[in-house]
Short mmCIF file of C-alpha atoms and ligand atoms in Angstrom, two decimals:
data_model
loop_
_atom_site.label_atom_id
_atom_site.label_comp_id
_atom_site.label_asym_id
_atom_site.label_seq_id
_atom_site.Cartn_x
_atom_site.Cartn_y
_atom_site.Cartn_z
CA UNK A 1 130.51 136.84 74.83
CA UNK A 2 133.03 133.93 73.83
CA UNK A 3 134.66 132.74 77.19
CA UNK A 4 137.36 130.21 77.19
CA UNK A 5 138.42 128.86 80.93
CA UNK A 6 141.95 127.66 81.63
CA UNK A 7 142.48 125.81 84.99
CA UNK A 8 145.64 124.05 86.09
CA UNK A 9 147.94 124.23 89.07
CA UNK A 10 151.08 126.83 89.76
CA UNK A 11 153.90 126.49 86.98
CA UNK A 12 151.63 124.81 84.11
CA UNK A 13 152.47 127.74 81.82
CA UNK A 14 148.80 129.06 82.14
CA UNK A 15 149.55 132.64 82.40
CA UNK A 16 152.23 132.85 79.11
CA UNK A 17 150.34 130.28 76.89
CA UNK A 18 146.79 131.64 78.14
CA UNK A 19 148.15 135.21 77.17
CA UNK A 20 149.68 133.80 73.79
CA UNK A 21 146.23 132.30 73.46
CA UNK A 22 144.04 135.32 73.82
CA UNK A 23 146.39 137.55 71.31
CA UNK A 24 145.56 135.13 68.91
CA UNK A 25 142.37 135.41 69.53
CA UNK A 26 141.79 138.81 70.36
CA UNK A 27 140.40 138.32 73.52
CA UNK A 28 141.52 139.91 76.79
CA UNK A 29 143.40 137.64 78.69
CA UNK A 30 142.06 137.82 82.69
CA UNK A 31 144.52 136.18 85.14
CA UNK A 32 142.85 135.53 88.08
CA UNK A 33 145.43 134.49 90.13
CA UNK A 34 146.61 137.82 90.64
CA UNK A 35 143.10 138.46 92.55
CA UNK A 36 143.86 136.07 94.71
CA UNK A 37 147.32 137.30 95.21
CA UNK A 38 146.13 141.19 95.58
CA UNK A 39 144.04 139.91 98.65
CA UNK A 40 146.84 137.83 99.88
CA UNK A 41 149.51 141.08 99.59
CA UNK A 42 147.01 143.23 101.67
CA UNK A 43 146.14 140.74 104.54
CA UNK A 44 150.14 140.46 104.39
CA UNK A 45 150.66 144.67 104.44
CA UNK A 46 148.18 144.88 107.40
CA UNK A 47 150.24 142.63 109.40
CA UNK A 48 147.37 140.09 109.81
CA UNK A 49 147.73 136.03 109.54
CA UNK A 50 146.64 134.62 105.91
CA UNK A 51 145.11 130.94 107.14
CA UNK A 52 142.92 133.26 109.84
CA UNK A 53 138.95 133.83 108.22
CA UNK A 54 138.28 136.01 111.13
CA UNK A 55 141.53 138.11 110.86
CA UNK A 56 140.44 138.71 107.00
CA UNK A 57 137.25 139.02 107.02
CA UNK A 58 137.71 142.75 108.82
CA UNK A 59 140.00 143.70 105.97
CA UNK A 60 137.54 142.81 103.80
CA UNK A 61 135.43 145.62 104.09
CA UNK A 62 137.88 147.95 102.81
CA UNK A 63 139.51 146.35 100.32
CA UNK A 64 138.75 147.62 96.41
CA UNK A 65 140.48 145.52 93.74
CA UNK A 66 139.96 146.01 90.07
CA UNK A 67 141.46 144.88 87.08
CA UNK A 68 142.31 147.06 84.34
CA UNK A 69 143.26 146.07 80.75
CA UNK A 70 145.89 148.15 79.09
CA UNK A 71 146.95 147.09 75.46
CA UNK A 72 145.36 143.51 76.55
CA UNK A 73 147.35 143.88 79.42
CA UNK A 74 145.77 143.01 82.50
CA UNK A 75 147.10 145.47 85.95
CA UNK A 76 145.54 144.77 89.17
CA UNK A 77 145.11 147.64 91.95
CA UNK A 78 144.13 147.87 94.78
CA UNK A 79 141.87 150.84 95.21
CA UNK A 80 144.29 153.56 93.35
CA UNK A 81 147.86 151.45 93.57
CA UNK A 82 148.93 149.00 90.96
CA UNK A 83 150.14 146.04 92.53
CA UNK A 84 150.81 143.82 89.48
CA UNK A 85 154.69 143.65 90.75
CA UNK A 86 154.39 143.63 94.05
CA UNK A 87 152.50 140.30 93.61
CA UNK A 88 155.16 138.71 92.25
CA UNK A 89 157.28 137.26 94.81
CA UNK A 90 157.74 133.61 96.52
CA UNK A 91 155.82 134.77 99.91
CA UNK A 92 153.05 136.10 97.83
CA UNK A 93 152.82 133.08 95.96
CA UNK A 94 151.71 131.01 99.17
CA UNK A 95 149.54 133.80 101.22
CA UNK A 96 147.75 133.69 98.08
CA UNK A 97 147.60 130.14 98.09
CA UNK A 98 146.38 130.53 101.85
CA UNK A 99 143.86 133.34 101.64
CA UNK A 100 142.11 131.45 98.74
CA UNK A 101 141.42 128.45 100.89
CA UNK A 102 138.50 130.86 102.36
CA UNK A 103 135.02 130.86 101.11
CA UNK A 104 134.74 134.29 102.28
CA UNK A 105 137.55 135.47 100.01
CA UNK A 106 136.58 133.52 97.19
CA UNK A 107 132.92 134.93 97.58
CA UNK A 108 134.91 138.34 97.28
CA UNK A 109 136.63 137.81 94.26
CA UNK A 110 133.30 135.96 92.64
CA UNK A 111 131.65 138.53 90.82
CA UNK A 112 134.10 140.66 89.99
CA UNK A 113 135.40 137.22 87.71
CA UNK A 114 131.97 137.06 86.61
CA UNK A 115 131.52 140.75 85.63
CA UNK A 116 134.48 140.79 83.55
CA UNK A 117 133.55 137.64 81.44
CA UNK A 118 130.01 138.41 80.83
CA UNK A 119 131.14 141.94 78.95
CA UNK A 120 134.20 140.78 77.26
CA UNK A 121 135.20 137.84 74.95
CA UNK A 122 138.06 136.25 77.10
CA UNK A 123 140.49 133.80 78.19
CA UNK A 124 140.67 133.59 81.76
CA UNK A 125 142.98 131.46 83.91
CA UNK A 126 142.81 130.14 87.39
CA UNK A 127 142.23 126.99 89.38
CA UNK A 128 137.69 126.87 89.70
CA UNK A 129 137.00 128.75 86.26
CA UNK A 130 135.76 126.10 84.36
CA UNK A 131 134.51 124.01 87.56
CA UNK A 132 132.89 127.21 89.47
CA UNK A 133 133.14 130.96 87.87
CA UNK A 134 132.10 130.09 84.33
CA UNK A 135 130.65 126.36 84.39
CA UNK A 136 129.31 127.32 80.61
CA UNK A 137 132.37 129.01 79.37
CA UNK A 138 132.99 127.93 75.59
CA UNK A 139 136.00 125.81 76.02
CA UNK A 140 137.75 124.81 79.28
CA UNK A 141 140.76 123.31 79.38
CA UNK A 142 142.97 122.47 82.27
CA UNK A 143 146.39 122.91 81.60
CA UNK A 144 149.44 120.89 83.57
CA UNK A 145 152.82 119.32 83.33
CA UNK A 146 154.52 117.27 85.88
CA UNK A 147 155.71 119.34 89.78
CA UNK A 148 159.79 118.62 88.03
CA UNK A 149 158.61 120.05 85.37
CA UNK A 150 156.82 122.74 86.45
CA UNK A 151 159.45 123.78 89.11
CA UNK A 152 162.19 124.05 86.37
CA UNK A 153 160.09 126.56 84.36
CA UNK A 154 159.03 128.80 87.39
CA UNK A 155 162.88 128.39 88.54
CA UNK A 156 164.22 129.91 85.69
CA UNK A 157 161.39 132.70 85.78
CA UNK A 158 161.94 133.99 89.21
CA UNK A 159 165.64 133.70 88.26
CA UNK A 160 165.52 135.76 85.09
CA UNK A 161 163.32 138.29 86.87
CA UNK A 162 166.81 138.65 89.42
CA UNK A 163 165.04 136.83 92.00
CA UNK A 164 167.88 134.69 94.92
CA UNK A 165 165.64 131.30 94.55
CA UNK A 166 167.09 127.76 95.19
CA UNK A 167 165.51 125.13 92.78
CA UNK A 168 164.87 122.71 95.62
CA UNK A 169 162.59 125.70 97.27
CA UNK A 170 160.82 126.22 94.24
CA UNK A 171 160.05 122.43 93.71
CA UNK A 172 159.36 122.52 97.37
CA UNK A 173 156.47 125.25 97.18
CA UNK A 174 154.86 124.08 93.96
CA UNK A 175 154.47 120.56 95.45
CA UNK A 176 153.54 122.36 98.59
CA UNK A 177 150.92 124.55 96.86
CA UNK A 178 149.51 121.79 94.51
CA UNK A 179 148.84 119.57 97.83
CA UNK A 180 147.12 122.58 99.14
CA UNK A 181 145.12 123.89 96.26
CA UNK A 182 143.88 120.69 95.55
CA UNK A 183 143.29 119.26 99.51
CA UNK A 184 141.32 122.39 100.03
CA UNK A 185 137.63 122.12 100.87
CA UNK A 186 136.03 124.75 98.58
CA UNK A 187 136.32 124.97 95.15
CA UNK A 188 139.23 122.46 94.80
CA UNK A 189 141.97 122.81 91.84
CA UNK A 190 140.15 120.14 89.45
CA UNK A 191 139.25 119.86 86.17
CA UNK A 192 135.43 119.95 85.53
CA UNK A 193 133.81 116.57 83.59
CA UNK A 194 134.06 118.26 80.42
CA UNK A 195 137.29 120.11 80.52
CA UNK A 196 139.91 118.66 77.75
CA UNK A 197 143.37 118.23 79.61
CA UNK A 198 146.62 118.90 78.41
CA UNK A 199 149.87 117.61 79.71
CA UNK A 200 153.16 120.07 78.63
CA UNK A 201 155.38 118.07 80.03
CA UNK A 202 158.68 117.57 77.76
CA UNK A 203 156.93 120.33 75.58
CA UNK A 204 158.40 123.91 74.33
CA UNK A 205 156.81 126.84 74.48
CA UNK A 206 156.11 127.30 71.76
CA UNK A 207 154.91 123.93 71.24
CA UNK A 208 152.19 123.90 74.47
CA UNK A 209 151.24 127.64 72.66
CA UNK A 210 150.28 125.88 69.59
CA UNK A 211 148.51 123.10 71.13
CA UNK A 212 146.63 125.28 73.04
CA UNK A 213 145.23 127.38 70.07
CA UNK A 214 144.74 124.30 67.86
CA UNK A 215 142.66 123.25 71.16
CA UNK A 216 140.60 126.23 71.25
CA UNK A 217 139.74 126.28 67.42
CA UNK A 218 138.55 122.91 66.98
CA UNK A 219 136.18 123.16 70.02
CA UNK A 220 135.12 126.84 70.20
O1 DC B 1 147.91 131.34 89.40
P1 DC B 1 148.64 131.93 90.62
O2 DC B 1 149.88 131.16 90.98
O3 DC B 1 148.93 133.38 90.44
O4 DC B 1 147.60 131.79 91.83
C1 DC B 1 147.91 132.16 93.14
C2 DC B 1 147.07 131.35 94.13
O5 DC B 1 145.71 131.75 94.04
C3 DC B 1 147.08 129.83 93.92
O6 DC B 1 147.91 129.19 94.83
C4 DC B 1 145.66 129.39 94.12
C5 DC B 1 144.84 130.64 94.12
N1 DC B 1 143.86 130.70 93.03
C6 DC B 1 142.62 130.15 93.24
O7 DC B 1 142.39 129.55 94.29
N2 DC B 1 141.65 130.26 92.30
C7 DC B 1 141.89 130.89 91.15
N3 DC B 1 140.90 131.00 90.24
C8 DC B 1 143.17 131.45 90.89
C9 DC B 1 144.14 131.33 91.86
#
């Protein structure tokens, strides 16, 4: 199977470029953030505290989350209910952020990655892929842009989704979530010694798509 790892930090444009990437390619596009976020939602719904191993660890046990691809289009569940919305919101955003500061979550979320990639060609996104889930993907690239930069573009997407966001809160969480996705002990947001990085910054998107793709082709 052809696997291509994307790694960068919140707001890079990883999951629309990745996606743009994977249609071009044919691939299914696996975001894994939204694994990350699943587990963060249900520590959230059980009323439990998402920087607390023990209080997770509990929840653990009966927690099912699967991925499913429909058209290419990836919907996460947990056991029967698809949660790809309910995901999307700014306090989701950083109990993800917390919950995947613990090895015991990111041992949960592990193979599943691992399963997926070793039966379908893919492009899959995240902050270890390249360094931990698929050290011999194909191509790995690690994706970023400046925190200003970044913040603007996740801004106006919480915004055009109807979303009441200030941009000095948005700035505020990505630098908040950078500092701890990359401070963090395991599996640190970094790129791996053989990842090719590329900076959007002052690109379009339509610009960072192409790059991308021209990326992937001349090193597949
Ligand atoms: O890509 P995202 O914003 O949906 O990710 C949500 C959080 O999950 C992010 O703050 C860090 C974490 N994450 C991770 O630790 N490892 C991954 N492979 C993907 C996401």
């Amino acid at each position: 199977m052809i696997n291509i790892a994307i790694d960068g930090p919140a707001g890079a444009g990883k999951s629309t470029i990745a996606k743009a990437a994977a249609k071009e390619f044919g691939y299914i596009y696996v975001d894994t953030g939204a694994l990350y976020r699943a587990v963060g939602l249900f520590v959230k719904e059980n009323g439990k505290d998402t920087t607390n191993e023990e209080q997770i660890k509990p929840l653990l046990e009966k927690l099912t989350i699967s991925l499913k691809f429909i058209d290419f289009e990836q919907r996460v569940f947990i056991g029967e209910r698809d949660v790809s919305s309910l995901i999307r919101t700014p306090e989701i955003s950083m109990a993800a952020s917390d919950v995947s500061a613990h090895p015991i979550v990111r041992d949960f979320l592990f193979n599943l990655q691992r399963d997926i990639a070793a039966k379908n060609n893919c492009v899959m996104d995240g902050r270890d892929i390249a360094t931990v889930v698929l050290p011999d993907a194909n191509v790995k690239i690690f994706l970023t842009a400046t925190a200003e930069e970044r913040a603007k573009r996740r801004y106006h997407e919480l915004i055009t989704k109807g979303q009441e966001v200030s941009f000095d809160e948005v700035l505020f969480d990505v630098k908040k979530r950078d500092e701890q996705d990359s401070s963090r002990k395991i599996a640190p947001l970094k790129p791996a010694s053989d990842s090719i990085i590329l900076d959007t910054t002052g690109y379009t998107l339509k610009q960072s798509i192409k790059l991308m793709i021209d990326t992937i082709k001349e090193n597949i």
